Short mmCIF file of C-alpha atoms and ligand atoms in Angstrom, two decimals:
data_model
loop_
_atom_site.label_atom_id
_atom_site.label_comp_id
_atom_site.label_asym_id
_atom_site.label_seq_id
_atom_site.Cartn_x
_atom_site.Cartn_y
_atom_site.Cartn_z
CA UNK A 1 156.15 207.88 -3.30
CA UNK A 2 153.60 205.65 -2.41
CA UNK A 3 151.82 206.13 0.68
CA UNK A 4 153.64 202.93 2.72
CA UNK A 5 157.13 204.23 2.18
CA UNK A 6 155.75 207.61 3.08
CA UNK A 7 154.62 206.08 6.16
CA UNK A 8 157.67 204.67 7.16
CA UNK A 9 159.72 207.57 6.12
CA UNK A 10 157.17 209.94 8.74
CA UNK A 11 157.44 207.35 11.74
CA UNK A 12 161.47 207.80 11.24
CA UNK A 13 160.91 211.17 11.07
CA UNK A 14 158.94 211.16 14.38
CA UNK A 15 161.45 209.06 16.37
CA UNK A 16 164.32 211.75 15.19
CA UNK A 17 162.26 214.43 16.65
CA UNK A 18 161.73 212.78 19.88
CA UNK A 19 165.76 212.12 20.03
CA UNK A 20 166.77 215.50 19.28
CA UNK A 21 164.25 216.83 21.66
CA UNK A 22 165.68 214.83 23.95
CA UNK A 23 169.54 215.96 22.86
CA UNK A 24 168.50 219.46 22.64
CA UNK A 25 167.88 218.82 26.86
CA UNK A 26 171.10 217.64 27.65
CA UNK A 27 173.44 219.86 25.12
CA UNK A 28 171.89 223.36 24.60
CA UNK A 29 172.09 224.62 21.44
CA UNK A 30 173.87 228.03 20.64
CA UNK A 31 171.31 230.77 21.27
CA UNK A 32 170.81 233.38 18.17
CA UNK A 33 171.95 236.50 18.27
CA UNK A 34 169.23 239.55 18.90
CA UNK A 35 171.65 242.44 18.55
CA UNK A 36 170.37 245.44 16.35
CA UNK A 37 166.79 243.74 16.26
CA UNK A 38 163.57 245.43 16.61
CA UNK A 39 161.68 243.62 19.69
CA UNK A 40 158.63 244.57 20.60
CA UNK A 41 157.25 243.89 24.17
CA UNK A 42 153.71 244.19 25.31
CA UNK A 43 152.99 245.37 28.78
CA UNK A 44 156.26 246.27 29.68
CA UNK A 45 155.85 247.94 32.06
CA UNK A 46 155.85 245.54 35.36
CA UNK A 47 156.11 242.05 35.89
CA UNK A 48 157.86 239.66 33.04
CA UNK A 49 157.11 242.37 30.70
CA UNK A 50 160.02 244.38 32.02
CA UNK A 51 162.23 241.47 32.87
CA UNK A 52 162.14 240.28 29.23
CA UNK A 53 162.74 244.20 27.84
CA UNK A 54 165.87 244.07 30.87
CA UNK A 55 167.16 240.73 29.00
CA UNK A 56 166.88 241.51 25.58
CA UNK A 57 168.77 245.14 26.12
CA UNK A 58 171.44 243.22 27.98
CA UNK A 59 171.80 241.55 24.32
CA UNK A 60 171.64 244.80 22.59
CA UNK A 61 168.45 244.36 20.89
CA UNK A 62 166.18 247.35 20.52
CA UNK A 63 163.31 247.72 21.90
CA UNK A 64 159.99 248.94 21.80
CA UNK A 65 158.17 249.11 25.11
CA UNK A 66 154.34 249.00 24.86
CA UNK A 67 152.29 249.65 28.06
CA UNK A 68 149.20 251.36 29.29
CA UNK A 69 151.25 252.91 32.21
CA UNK A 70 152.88 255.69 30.78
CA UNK A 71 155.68 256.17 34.14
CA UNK A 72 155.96 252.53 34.74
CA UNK A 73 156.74 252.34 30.81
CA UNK A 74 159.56 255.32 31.39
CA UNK A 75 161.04 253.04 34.25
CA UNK A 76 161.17 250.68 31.99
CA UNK A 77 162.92 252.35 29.37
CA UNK A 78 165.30 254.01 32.25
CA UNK A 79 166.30 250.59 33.43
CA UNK A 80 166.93 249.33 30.10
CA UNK A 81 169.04 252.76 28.69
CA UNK A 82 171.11 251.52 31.99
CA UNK A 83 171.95 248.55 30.70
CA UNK A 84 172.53 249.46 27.14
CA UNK A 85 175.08 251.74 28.81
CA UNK A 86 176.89 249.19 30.98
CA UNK A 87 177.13 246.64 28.39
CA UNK A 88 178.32 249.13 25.65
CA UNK A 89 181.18 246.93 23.65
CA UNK A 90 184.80 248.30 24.29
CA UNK A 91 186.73 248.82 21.53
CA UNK A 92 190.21 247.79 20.98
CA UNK A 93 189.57 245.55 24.50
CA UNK A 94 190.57 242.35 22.43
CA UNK A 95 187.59 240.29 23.17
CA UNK A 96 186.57 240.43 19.78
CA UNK A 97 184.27 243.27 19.20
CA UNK A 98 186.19 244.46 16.65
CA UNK A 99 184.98 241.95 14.38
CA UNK A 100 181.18 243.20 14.79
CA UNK A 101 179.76 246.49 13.00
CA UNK A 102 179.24 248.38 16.08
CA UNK A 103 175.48 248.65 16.35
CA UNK A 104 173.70 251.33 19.06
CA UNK A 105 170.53 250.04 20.42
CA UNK A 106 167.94 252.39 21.03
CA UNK A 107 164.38 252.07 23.66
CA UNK A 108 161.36 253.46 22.32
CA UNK A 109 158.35 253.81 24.81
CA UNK A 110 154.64 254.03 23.42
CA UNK A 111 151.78 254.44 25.54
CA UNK A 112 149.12 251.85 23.65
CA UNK A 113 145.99 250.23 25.33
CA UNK A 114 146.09 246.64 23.38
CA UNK A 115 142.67 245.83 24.70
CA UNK A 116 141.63 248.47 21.57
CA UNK A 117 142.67 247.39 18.71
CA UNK A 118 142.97 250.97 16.93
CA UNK A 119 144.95 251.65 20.08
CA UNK A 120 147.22 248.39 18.92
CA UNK A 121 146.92 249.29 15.00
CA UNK A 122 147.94 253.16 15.17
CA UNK A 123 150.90 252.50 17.80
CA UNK A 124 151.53 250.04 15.06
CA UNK A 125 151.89 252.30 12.19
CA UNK A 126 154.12 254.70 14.31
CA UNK A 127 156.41 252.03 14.97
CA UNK A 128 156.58 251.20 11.75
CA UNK A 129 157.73 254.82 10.84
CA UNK A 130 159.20 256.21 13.70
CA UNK A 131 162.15 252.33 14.43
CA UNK A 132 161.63 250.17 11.34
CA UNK A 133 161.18 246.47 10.99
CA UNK A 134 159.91 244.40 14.22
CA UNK A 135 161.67 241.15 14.66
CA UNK A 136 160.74 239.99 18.04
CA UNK A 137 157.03 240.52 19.00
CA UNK A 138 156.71 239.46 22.66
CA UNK A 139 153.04 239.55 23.23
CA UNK A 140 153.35 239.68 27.21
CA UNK A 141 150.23 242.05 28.55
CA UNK A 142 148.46 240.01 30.72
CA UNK A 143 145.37 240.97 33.03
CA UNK A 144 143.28 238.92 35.77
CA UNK A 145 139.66 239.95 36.90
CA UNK A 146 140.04 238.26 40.65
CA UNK A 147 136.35 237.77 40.82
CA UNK A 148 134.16 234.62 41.80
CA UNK A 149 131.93 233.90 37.90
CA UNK A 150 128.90 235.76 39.37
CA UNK A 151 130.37 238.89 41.33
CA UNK A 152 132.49 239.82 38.07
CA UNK A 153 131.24 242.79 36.51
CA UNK A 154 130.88 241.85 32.94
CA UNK A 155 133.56 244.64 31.72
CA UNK A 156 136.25 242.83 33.58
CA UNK A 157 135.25 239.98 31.96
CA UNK A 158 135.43 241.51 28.56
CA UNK A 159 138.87 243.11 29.68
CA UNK A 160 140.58 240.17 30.34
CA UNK A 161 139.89 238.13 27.02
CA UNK A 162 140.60 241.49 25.47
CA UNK A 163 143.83 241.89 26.53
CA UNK A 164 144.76 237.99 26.85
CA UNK A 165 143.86 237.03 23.95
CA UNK A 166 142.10 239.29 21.42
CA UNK A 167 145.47 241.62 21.54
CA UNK A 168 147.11 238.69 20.05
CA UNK A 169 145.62 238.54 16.80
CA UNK A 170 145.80 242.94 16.52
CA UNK A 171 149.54 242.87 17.20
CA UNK A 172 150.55 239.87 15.24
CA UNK A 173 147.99 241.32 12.02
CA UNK A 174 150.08 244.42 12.67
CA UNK A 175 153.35 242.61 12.70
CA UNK A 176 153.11 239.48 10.62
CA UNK A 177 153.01 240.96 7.22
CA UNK A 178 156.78 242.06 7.34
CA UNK A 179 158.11 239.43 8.93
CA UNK A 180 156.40 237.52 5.90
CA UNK A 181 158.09 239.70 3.20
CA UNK A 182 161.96 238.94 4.96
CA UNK A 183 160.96 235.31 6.15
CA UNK A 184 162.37 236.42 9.26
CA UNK A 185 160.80 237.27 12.48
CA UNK A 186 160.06 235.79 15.99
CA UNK A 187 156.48 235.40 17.41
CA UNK A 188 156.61 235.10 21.57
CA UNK A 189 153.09 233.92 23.41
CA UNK A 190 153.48 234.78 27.23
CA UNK A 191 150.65 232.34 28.37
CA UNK A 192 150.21 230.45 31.70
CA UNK A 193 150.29 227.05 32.59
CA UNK A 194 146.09 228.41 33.52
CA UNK A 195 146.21 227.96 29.61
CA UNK A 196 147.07 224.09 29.94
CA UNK A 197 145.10 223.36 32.86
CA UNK A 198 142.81 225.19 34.90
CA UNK A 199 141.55 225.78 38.96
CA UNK A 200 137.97 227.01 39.92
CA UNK A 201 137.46 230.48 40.30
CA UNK A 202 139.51 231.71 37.43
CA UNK A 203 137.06 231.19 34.60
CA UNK A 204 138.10 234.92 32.77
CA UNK A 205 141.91 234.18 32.64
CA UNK A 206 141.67 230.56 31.85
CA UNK A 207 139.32 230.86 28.90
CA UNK A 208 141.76 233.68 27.74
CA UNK A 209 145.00 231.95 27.82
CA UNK A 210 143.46 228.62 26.26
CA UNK A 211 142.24 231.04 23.94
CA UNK A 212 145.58 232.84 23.55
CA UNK A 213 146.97 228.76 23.01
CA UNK A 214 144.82 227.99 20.14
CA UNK A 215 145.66 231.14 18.45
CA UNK A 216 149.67 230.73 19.14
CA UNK A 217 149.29 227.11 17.91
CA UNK A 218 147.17 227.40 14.66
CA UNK A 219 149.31 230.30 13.57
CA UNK A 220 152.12 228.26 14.17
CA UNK A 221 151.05 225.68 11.97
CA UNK A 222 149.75 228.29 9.33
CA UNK A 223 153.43 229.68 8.89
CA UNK A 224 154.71 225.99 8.45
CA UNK A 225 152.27 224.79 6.10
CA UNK A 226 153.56 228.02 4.05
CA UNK A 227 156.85 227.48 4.92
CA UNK A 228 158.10 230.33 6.34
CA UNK A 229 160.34 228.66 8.09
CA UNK A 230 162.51 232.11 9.30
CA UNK A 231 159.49 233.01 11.19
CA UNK A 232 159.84 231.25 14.32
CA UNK A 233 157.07 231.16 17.26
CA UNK A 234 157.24 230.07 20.62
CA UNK A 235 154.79 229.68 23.58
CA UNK A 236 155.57 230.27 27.19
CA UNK A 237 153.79 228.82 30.00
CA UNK A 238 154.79 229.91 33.71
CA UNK A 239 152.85 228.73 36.56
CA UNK A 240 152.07 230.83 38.92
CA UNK A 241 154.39 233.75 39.33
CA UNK A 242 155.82 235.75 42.19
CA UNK A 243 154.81 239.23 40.32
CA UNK A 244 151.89 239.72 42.39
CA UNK A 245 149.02 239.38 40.02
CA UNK A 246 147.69 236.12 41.66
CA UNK A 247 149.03 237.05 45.58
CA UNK A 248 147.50 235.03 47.95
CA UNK A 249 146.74 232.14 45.90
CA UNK A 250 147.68 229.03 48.01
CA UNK A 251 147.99 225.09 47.60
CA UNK A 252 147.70 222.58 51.06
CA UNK A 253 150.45 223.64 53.39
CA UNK A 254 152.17 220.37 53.33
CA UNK A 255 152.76 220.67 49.67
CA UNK A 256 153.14 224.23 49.26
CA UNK A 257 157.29 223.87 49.75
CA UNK A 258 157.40 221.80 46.41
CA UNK A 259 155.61 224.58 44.31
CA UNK A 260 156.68 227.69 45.62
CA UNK A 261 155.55 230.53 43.63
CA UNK A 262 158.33 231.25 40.64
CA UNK A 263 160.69 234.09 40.74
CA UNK A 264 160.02 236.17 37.88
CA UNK A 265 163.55 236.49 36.82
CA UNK A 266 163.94 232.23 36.58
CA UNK A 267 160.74 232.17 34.70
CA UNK A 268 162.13 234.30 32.10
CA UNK A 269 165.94 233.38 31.85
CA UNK A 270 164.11 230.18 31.18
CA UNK A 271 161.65 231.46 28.14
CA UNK A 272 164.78 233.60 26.96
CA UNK A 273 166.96 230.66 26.13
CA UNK A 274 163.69 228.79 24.49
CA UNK A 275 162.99 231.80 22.30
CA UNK A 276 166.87 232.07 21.31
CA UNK A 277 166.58 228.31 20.57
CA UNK A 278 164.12 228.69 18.66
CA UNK A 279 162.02 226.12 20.68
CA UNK A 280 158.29 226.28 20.26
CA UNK A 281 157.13 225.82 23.97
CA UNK A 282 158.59 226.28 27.29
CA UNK A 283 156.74 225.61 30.66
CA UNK A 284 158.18 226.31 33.85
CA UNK A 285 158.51 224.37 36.11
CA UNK A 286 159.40 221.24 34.21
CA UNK A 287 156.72 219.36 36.32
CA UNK A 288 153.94 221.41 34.50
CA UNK A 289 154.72 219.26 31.17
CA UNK A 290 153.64 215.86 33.36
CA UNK A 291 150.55 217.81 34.82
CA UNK A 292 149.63 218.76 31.32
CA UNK A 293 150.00 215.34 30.30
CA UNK A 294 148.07 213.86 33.14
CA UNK A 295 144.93 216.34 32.62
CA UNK A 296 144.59 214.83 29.09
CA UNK A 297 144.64 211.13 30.37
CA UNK A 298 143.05 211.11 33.86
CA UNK A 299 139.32 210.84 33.84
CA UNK A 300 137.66 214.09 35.64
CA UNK A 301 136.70 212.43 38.73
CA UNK A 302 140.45 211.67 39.08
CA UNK A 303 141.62 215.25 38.54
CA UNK A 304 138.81 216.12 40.93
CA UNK A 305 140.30 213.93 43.62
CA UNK A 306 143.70 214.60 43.21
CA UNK A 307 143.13 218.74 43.23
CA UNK A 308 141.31 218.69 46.06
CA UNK A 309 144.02 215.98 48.24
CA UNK A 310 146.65 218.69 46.73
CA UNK A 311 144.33 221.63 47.93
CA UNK A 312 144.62 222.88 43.99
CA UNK A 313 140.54 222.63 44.12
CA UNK A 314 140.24 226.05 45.90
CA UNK A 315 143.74 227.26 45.71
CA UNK A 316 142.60 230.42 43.94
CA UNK A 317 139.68 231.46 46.82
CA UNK A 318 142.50 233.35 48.86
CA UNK A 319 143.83 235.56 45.81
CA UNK A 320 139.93 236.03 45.09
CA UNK A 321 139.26 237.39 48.96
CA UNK A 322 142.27 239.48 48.44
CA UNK A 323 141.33 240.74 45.76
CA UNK A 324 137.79 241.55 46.99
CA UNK A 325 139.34 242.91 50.25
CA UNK A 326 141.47 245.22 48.58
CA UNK A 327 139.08 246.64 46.12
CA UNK A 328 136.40 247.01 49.04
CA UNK A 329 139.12 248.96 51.04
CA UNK A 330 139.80 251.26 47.59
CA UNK A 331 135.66 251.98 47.19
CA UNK A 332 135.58 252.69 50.59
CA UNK A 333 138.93 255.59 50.69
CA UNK A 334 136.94 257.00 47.77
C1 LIG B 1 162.88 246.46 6.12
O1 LIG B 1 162.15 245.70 5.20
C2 LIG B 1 162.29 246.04 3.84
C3 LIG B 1 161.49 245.08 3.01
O2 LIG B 1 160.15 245.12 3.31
C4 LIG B 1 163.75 245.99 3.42
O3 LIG B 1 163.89 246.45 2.09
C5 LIG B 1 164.58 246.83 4.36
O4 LIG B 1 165.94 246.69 4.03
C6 LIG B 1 164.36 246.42 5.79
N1 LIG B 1 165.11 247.30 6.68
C7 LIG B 1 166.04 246.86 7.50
C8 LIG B 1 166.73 247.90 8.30
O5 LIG B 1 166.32 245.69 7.58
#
């Protein structure tokens, strides 16, 4: 084809994507079914972690819970045998069940430090061994220093890009390769809108979930440009969330009752019908999308002025005393 018609056939293409973009808003499309998959969920422990283990058992998927905290990992795994027990399919009810192989989902806990990537690489292997093929790898484990630049010990430092982003590329190298052989697989991101955009005072976690970005996004392209189009990836950026990790953190007063902090269980309903769309990205709220957009248009000096009429300019200095006060009170009982 000559390169003219080519042209013209990729601007139509374009404009379709925009419009079913725009469809895909307005009439959701069927979510896929996770049922007798293997997902695999970092840090499951606490926070999203153990909301999206909750939502995929309620879904009958099973799973294989990954934390550092070996009891918080076993409530985990107790919550989501609960589940698995109330939504158990009854047979000859009518509603259908009949028609689907009846499939027991099982919860397998591992205690893995993904910060190491032997730690991340023999977990791995037992996996592998002990449940079978991973389908959904939700890589969720997140970590914040809640230091000022200069005050942060340089092993937090290391910790949070570590665990942010370096895990990513350990568990997908450990995952990937199967979900190559079947063309079939589902990569999740757990990011942060601090991946998009960024506030002072959070130079560790930013640089790790831009990082943790640019690794979700070039891999995404890698898999289409060998199109392995079963493999599916998508990226999910919360602002800030009510689990605790950045408590304290505040915006100007007046404005503060527009953004209130994001309930854990919204954020993820949300990313749980993106990932069984198979959309690639999903922030939360919607308003993050035009803040994103703005930060690549505004000059800096505009950004500037606008964070600090919004109070955004210092919004993290509260978590950071917090944080400070806290551990101070912890040295101190020791
Ligand atoms: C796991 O993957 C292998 C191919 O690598 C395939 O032969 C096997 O059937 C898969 N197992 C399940 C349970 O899908």
């Amino acid at each position: 084809m000559n390169i003219a018609a080519e042209l013209l056939v990729v601007s139509f293409k374009v404009i379709c994507s925009f419009v079913l973009a725009g469809a895909k808003w307005l009439v959701k499309p069927r979510e896929k079914r996770v049922a007798g998959q293997v997902c695999v969920v970092t840090g499951a422990g606490s926070g999203l972690g153990r909301l999206f283990a909750t939502e995929f058992a309620r879904r009958r998927a099973t799973l294989v819970l990954w934390d550092i905290n070996r009891e918080a990992n076993e409530e985990t795994a107790e919550l989501v045998r609960d589940i698995y027990r109330e939504t158990e399919p009854r047979r000859g009810s009518g509603d259908g069940v009949e028609d689907v192989p009846f499939y027991q989902p099982r919860v397998y806990t591992y205690v893995c430090d993904v910060s190491k990537r032997e730690s991340v690489y023999s977990t791995a292997e037992k996996v592998r061994q002990e449940v079978g093929n991973v389908t959904f790898l939700i890589n969720n484990a997140g970590v914040v220093s809640g230091h000022h630049l200069l005050e942060c010990p340089d092993e937090l430092i290391e910790r949070t890009m570590m665990v942010n982003c370096h895990a990513h590329f350990w568990t997908t190298k450990a995952f990937l390769p199967k979900m190559l052989d079947l063309n079939h697989g589902h990569i999740v991101t757990v990011a942060s809108s601090l991946g998009l955009f960024t506030t002072a005072g959070v130079e560790d976690y930013c640089a790790s979930k831009f990082g943790a970005i640019g690794f979700h996004e070039s891999l995404s392209h890698e898999l289409k440009a060998a199109n392995k189009d079963g493999i599916k990836m998508t990226l999910v950026c919360p602002f800030l969330v009510d689990t605790g990790m950045f408590q304290g953190c505040k915006i100007r007063k007046e404005i503060a009752p527009f953004f209130p902090p994001l309930k854990p269980e919204y954020c993820v309903e949300q990313a749980m019908r993106a990932i069984l769309t198979n959309q690639p990205m999903v922030c939360t709220p919607r308003a993050m999308y035009v803040v994103n957009f703005m930060k690549t248009i505004l000059p800096f000096d505009a950004i500037v002025c606008m964070y600090r009429f919004l109070g955004a300019d210092k919004c993290m200095y509260p978590f950071l005393a917090h944080r400070k006060e806290s551990t101070n009170n912890n040295e101190s009982k020791i």
